[in-house]
PDB file of C-alpha atoms in Angstrom:
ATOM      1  CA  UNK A  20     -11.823 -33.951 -21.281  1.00 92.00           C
ATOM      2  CA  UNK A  21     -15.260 -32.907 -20.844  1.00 93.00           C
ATOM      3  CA  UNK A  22     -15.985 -34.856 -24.099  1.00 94.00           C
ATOM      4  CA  UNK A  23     -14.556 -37.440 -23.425  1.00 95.00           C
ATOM      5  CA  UNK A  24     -16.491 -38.462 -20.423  1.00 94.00           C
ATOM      6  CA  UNK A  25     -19.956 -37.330 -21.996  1.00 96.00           C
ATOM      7  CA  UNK A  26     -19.112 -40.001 -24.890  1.00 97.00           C
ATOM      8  CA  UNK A  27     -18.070 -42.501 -22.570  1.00 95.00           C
ATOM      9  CA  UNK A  28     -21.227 -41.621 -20.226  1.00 95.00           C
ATOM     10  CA  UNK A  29     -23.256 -42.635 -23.447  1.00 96.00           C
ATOM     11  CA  UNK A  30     -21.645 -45.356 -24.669  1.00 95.00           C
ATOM     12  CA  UNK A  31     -20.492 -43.735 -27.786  1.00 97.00           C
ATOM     13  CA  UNK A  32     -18.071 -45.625 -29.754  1.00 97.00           C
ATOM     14  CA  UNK A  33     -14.911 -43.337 -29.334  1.00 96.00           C
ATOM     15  CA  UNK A  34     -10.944 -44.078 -28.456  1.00 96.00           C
ATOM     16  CA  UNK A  35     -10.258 -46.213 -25.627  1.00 95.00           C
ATOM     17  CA  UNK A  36      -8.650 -43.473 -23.075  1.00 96.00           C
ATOM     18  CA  UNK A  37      -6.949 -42.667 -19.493  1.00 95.00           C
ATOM     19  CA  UNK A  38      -6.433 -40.138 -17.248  1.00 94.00           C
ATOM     20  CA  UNK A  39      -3.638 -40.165 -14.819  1.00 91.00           C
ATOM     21  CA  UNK A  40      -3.226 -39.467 -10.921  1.00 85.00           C
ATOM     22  CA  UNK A  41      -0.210 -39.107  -9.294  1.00 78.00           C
ATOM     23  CA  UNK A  42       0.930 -41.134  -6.395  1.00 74.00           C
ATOM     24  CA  UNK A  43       3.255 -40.880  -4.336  1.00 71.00           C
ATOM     25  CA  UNK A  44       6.532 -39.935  -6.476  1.00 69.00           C
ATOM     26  CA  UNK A  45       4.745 -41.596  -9.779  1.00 72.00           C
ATOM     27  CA  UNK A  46       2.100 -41.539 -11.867  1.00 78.00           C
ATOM     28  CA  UNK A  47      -0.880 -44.276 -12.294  1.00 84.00           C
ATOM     29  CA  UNK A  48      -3.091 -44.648 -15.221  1.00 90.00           C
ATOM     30  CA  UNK A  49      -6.667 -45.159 -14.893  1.00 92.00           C
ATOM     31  CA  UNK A  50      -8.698 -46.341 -17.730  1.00 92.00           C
ATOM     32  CA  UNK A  51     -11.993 -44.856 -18.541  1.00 93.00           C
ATOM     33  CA  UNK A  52     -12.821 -46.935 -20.870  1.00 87.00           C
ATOM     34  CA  UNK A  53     -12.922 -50.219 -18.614  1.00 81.00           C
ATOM     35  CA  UNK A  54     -14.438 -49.716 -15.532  1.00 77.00           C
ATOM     36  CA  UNK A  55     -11.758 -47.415 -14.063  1.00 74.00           C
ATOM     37  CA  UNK A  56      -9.572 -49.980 -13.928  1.00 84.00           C
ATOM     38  CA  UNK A  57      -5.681 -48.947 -13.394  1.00 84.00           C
ATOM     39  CA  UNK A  58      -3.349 -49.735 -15.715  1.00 86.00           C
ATOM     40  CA  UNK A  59       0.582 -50.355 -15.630  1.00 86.00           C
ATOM     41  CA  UNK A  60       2.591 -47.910 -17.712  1.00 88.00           C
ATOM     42  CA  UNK A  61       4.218 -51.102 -19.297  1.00 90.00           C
ATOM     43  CA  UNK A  62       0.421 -52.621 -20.415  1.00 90.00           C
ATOM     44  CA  UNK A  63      -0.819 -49.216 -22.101  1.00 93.00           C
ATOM     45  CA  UNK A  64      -2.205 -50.351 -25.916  1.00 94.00           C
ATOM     46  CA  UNK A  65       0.744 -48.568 -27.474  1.00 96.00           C
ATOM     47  CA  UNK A  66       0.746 -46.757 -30.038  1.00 96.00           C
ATOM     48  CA  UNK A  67      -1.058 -43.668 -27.807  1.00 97.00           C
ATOM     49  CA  UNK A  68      -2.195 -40.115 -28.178  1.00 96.00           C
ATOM     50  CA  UNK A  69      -1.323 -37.398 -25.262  1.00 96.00           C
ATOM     51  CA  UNK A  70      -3.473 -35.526 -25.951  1.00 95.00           C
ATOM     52  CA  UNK A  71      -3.657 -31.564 -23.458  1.00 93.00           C
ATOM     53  CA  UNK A  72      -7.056 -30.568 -22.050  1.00 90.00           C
ATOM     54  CA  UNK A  73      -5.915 -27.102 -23.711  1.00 86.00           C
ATOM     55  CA  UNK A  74      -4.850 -28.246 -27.257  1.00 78.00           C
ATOM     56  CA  UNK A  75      -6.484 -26.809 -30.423  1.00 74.00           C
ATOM     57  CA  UNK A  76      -6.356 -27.786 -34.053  1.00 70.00           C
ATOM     58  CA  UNK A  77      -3.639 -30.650 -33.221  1.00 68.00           C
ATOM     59  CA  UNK A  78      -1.536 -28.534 -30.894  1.00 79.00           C
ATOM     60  CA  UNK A  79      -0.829 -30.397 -27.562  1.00 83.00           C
ATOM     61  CA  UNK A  80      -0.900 -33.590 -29.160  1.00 92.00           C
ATOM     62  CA  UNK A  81       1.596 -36.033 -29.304  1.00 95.00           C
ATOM     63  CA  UNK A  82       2.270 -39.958 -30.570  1.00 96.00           C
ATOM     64  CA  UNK A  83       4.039 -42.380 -28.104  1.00 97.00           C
ATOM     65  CA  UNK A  84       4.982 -45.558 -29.718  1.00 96.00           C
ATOM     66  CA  UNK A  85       6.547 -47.138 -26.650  1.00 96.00           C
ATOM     67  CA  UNK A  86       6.742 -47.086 -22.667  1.00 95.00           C
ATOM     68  CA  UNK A  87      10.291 -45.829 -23.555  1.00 96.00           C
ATOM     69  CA  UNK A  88       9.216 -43.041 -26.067  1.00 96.00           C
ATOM     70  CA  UNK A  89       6.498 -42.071 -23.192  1.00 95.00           C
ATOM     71  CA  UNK A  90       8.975 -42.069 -20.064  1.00 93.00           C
ATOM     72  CA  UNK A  91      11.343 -39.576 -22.300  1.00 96.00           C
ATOM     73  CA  UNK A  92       8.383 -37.386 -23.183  1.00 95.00           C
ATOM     74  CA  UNK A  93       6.994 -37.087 -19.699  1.00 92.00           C
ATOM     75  CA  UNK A  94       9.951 -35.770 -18.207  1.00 91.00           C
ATOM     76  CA  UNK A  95       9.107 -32.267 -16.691  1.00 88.00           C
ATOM     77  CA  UNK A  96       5.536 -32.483 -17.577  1.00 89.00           C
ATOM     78  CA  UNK A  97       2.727 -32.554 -15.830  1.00 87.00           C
ATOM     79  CA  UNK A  98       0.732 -35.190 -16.724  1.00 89.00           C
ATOM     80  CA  UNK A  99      -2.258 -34.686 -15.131  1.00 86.00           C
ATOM     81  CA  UNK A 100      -2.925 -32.046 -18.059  1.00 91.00           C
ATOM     82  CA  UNK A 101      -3.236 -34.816 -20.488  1.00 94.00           C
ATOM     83  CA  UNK A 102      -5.411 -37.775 -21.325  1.00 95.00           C
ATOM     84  CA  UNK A 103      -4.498 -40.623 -23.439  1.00 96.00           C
ATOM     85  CA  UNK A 104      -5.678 -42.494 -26.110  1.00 96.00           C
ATOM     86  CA  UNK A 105      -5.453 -45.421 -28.127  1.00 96.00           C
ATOM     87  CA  UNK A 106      -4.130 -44.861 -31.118  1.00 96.00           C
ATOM     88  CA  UNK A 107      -6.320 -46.249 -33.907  1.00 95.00           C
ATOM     89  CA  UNK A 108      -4.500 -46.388 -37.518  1.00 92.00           C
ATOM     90  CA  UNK A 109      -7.713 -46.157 -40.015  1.00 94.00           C
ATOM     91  CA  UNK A 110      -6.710 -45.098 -42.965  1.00 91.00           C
ATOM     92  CA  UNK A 111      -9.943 -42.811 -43.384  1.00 95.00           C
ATOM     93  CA  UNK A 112     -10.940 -39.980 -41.805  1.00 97.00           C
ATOM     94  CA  UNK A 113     -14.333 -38.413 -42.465  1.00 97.00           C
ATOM     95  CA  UNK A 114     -15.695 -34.859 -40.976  1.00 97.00           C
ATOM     96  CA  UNK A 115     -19.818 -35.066 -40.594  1.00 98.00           C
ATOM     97  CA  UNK A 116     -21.685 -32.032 -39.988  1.00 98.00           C
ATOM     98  CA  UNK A 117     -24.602 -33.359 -37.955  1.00 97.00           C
ATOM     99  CA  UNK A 118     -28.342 -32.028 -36.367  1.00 96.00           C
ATOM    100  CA  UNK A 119     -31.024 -34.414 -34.376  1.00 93.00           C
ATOM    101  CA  UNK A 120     -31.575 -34.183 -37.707  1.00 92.00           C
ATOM    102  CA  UNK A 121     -28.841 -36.255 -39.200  1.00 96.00           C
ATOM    103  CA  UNK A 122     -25.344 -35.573 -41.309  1.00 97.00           C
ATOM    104  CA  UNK A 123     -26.325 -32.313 -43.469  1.00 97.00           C
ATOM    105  CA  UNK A 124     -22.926 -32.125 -44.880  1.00 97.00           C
ATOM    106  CA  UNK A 125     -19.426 -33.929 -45.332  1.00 97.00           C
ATOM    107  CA  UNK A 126     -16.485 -34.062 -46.437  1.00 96.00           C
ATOM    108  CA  UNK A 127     -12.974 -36.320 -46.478  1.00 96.00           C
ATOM    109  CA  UNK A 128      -9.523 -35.354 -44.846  1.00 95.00           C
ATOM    110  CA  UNK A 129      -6.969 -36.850 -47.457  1.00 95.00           C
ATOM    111  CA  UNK A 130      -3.494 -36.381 -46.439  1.00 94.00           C
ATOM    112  CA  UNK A 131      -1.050 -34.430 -49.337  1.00 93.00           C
ATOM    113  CA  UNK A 132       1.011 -36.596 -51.440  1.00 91.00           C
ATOM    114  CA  UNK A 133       4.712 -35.126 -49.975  1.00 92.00           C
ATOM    115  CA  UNK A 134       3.613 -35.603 -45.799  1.00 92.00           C
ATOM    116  CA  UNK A 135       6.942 -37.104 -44.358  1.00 92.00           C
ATOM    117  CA  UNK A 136       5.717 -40.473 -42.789  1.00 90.00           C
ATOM    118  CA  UNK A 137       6.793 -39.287 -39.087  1.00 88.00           C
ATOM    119  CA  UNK A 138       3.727 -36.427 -40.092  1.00 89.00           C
ATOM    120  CA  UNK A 139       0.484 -38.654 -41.095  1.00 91.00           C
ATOM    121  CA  UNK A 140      -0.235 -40.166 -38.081  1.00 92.00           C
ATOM    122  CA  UNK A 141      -3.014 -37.175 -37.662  1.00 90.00           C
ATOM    123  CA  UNK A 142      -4.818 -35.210 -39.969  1.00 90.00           C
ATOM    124  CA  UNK A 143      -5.784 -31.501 -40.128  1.00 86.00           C
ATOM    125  CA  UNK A 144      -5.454 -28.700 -42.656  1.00 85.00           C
ATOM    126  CA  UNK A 145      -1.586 -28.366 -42.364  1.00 85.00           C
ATOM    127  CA  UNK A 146      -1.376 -31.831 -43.888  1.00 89.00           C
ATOM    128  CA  UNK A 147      -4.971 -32.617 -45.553  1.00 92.00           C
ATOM    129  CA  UNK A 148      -6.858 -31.337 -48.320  1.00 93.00           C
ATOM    130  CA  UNK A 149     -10.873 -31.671 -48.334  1.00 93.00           C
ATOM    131  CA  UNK A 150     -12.678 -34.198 -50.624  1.00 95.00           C
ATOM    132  CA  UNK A 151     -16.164 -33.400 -51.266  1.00 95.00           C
ATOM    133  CA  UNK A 152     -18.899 -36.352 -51.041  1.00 94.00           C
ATOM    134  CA  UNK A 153     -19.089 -36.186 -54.899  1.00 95.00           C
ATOM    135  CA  UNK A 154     -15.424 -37.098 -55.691  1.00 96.00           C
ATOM    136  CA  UNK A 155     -14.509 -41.261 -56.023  1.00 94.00           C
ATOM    137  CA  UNK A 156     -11.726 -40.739 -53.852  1.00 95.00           C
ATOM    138  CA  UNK A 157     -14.068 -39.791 -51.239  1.00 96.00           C
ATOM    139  CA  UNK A 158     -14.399 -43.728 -50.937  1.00 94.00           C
ATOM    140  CA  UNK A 159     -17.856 -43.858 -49.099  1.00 94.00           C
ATOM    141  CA  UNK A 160     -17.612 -46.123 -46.468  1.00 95.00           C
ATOM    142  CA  UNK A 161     -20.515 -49.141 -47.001  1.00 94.00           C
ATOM    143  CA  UNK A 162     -21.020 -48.534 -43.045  1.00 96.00           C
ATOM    144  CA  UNK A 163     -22.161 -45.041 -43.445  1.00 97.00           C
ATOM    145  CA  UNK A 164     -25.498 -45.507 -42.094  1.00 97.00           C
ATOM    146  CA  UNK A 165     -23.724 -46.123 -38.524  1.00 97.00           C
ATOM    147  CA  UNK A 166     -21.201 -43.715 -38.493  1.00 98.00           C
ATOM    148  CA  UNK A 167     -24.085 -41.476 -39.301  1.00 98.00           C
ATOM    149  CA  UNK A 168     -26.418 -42.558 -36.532  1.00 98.00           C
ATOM    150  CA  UNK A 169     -23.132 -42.455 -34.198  1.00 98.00           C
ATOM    151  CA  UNK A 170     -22.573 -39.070 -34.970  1.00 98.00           C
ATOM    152  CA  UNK A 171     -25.815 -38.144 -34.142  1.00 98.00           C
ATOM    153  CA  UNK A 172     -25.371 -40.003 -30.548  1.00 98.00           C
ATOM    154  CA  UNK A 173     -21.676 -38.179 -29.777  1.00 98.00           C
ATOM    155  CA  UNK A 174     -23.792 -34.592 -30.589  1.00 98.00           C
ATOM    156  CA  UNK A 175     -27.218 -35.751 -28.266  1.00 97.00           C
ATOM    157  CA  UNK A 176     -23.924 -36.994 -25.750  1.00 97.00           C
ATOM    158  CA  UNK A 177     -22.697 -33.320 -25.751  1.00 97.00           C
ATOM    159  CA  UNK A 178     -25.690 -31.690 -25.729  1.00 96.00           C
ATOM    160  CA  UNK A 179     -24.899 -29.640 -28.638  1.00 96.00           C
ATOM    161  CA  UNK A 180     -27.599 -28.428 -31.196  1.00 95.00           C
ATOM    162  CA  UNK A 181     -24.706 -28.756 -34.239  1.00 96.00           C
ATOM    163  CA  UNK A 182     -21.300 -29.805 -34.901  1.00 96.00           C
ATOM    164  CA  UNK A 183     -18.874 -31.377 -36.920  1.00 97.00           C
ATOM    165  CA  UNK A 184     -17.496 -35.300 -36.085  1.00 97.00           C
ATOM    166  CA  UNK A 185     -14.376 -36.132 -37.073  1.00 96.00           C
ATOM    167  CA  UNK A 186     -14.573 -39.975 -37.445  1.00 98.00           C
ATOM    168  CA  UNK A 187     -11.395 -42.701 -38.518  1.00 97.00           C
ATOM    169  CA  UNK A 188     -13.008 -45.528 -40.744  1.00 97.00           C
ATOM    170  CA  UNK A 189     -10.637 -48.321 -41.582  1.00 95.00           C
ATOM    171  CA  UNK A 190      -9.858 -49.379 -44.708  1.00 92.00           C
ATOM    172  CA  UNK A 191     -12.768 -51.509 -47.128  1.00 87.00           C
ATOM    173  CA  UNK A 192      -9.626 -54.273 -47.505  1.00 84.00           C
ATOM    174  CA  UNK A 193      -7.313 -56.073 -45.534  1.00 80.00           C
ATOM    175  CA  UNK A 194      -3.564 -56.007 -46.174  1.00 79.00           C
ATOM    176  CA  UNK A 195      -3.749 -58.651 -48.278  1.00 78.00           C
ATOM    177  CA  UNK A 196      -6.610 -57.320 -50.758  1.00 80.00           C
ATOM    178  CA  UNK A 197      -9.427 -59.135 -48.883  1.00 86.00           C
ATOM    179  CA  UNK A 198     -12.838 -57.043 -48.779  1.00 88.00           C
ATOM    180  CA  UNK A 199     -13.834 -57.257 -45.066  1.00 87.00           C
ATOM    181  CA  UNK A 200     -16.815 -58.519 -44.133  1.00 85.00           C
ATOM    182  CA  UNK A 201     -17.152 -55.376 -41.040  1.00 90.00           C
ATOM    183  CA  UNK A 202     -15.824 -52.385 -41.105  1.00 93.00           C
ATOM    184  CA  UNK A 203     -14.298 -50.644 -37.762  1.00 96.00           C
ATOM    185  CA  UNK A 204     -14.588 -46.881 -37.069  1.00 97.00           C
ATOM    186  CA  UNK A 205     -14.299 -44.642 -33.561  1.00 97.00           C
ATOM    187  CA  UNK A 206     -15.582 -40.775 -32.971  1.00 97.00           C
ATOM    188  CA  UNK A 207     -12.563 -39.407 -32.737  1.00 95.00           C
ATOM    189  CA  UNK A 208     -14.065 -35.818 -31.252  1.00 95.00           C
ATOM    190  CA  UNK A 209     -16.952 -33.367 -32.112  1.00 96.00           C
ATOM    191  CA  UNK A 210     -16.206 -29.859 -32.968  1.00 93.00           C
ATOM    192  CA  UNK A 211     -18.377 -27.044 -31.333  1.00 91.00           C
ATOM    193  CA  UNK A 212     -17.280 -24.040 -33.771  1.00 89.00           C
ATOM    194  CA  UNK A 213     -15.460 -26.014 -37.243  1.00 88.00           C
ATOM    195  CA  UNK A 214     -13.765 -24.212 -39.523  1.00 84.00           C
ATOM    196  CA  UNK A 215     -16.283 -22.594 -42.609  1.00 85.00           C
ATOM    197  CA  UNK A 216     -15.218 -22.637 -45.709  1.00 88.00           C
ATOM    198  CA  UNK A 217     -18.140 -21.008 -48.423  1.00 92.00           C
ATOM    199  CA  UNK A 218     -19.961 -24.446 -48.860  1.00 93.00           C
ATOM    200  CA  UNK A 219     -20.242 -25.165 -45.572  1.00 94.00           C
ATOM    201  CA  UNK A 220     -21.058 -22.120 -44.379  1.00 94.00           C
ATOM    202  CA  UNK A 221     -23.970 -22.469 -47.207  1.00 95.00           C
ATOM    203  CA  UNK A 222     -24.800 -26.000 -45.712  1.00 95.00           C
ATOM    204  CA  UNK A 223     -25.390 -24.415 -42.548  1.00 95.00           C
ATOM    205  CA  UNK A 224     -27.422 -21.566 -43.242  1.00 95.00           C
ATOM    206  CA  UNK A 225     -29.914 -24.467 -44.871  1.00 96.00           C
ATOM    207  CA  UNK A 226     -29.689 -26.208 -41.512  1.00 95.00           C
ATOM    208  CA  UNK A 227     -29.794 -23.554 -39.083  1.00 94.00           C
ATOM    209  CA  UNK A 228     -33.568 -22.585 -39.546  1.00 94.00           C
ATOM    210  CA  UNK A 229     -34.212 -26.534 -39.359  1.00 92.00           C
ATOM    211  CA  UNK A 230     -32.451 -26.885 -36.094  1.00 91.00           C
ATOM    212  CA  UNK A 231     -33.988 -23.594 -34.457  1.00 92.00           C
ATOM    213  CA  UNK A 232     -37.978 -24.666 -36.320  1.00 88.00           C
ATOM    214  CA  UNK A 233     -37.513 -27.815 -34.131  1.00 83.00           C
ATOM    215  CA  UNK A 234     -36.209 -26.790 -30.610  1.00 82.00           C
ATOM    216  CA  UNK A 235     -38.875 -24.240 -31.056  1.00 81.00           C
ATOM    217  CA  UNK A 236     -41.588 -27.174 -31.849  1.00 80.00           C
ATOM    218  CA  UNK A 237     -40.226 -29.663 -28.597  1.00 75.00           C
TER     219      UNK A 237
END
């Protein structure tokens, strides 16, 4: 939660969201994204994320297709524990370790082969393996130097010194095989304390002296 309003304090280009009050015997939706605007349960951009304030590593999230799916999920919850998010189905998802300094290391979450379908609408190590930068199927997106730059913003947003953005890139093609012309992409979070494997725990012991050389030299 606290994320989420530092990105949308900076204008960082992240999940359209809400946050809910309670009213009276029912529950309103306000959307950060817009102004605080409220929002009718029936006019929420379905599909959407719940997504707990205490959830870790996927846990405490959840995918509502419909007002229907929602108003059976909410029963007996409180909802006030949750945000929500539009959910955004990019085919790509992209981890960037980033400093002031830029992205010092990344790598591609590509879903296994055998993930049942009702499974793939998220993607963390349960269901994903890594693909390093050097692999084709890590499918560079011809955006990069923006979701670089954007990165950068979400970790000045957060005030951190380091951390790893996870960031959904759609597809290069259409449907229908056509090479689009832009190429969409949100900041799906920033992680404070990522999970090391031996590369990237290499990576960082590069970038660490960088990082503490130039807070020293501000």
């Amino acid at each position: 939660l606290r994320m989420k309003n530092c990105f949308t304090l900076k204008n960082v280009k992240t999940a359209d969201w809400f946050t809910v009050e309670k009213i009276g015997g029912g529950y309103h939706f306000v959307s950060m994204s817009d102004k605080n605007l409220n929002v009718d349960m029936a006019t929420l951009p379905y599909p959407i994320v719940a997504k707990h304030h205490f959830g870790s590593r996927g846990n405490g999230n959840y995918l509502l297709n419909s007002q229907q799916e929602l108003q059976a999920w909410m029963k007996g919850k409180d909802l006030s524990n949750y945000l929500f998010e539009k959910f955004y189905n990019y085919v790509r998802e992209y981890r960037l370790h980033v400093s002031a300094n830029g992205c010092f290391y990344t790598c591609r979450k590509m879903l296994k082969s055998d993930i049942p379908k009702e499974d793939r609408w998220f993607r963390n190590d349960s269901n994903s393996v890594w693909v390093l930068e050097e692999n084709p199927l890590f499918d560079r997106p011809a955006n990069w130097t923006k979701i670089v730059e954007e990165s950068v913003k979400a970790l000045k947003a957060t005030g951190l010194d380091f951390g790893a953005c996870d960031v959904r890139v759609q597809s290069s093609k259409t449907e229908k095989g056509k090479k689009r012309e832009e190429i969409d992409f949100i900041i799906v979070e920033i992680n404070s304390a990522p999970s090391f494997g031996d590369i990237t725990a290499e990576k960082y012991l590069q970038e660490l002296p960088k990082i503490a050389h130039l807070k020293k030299n501000k």
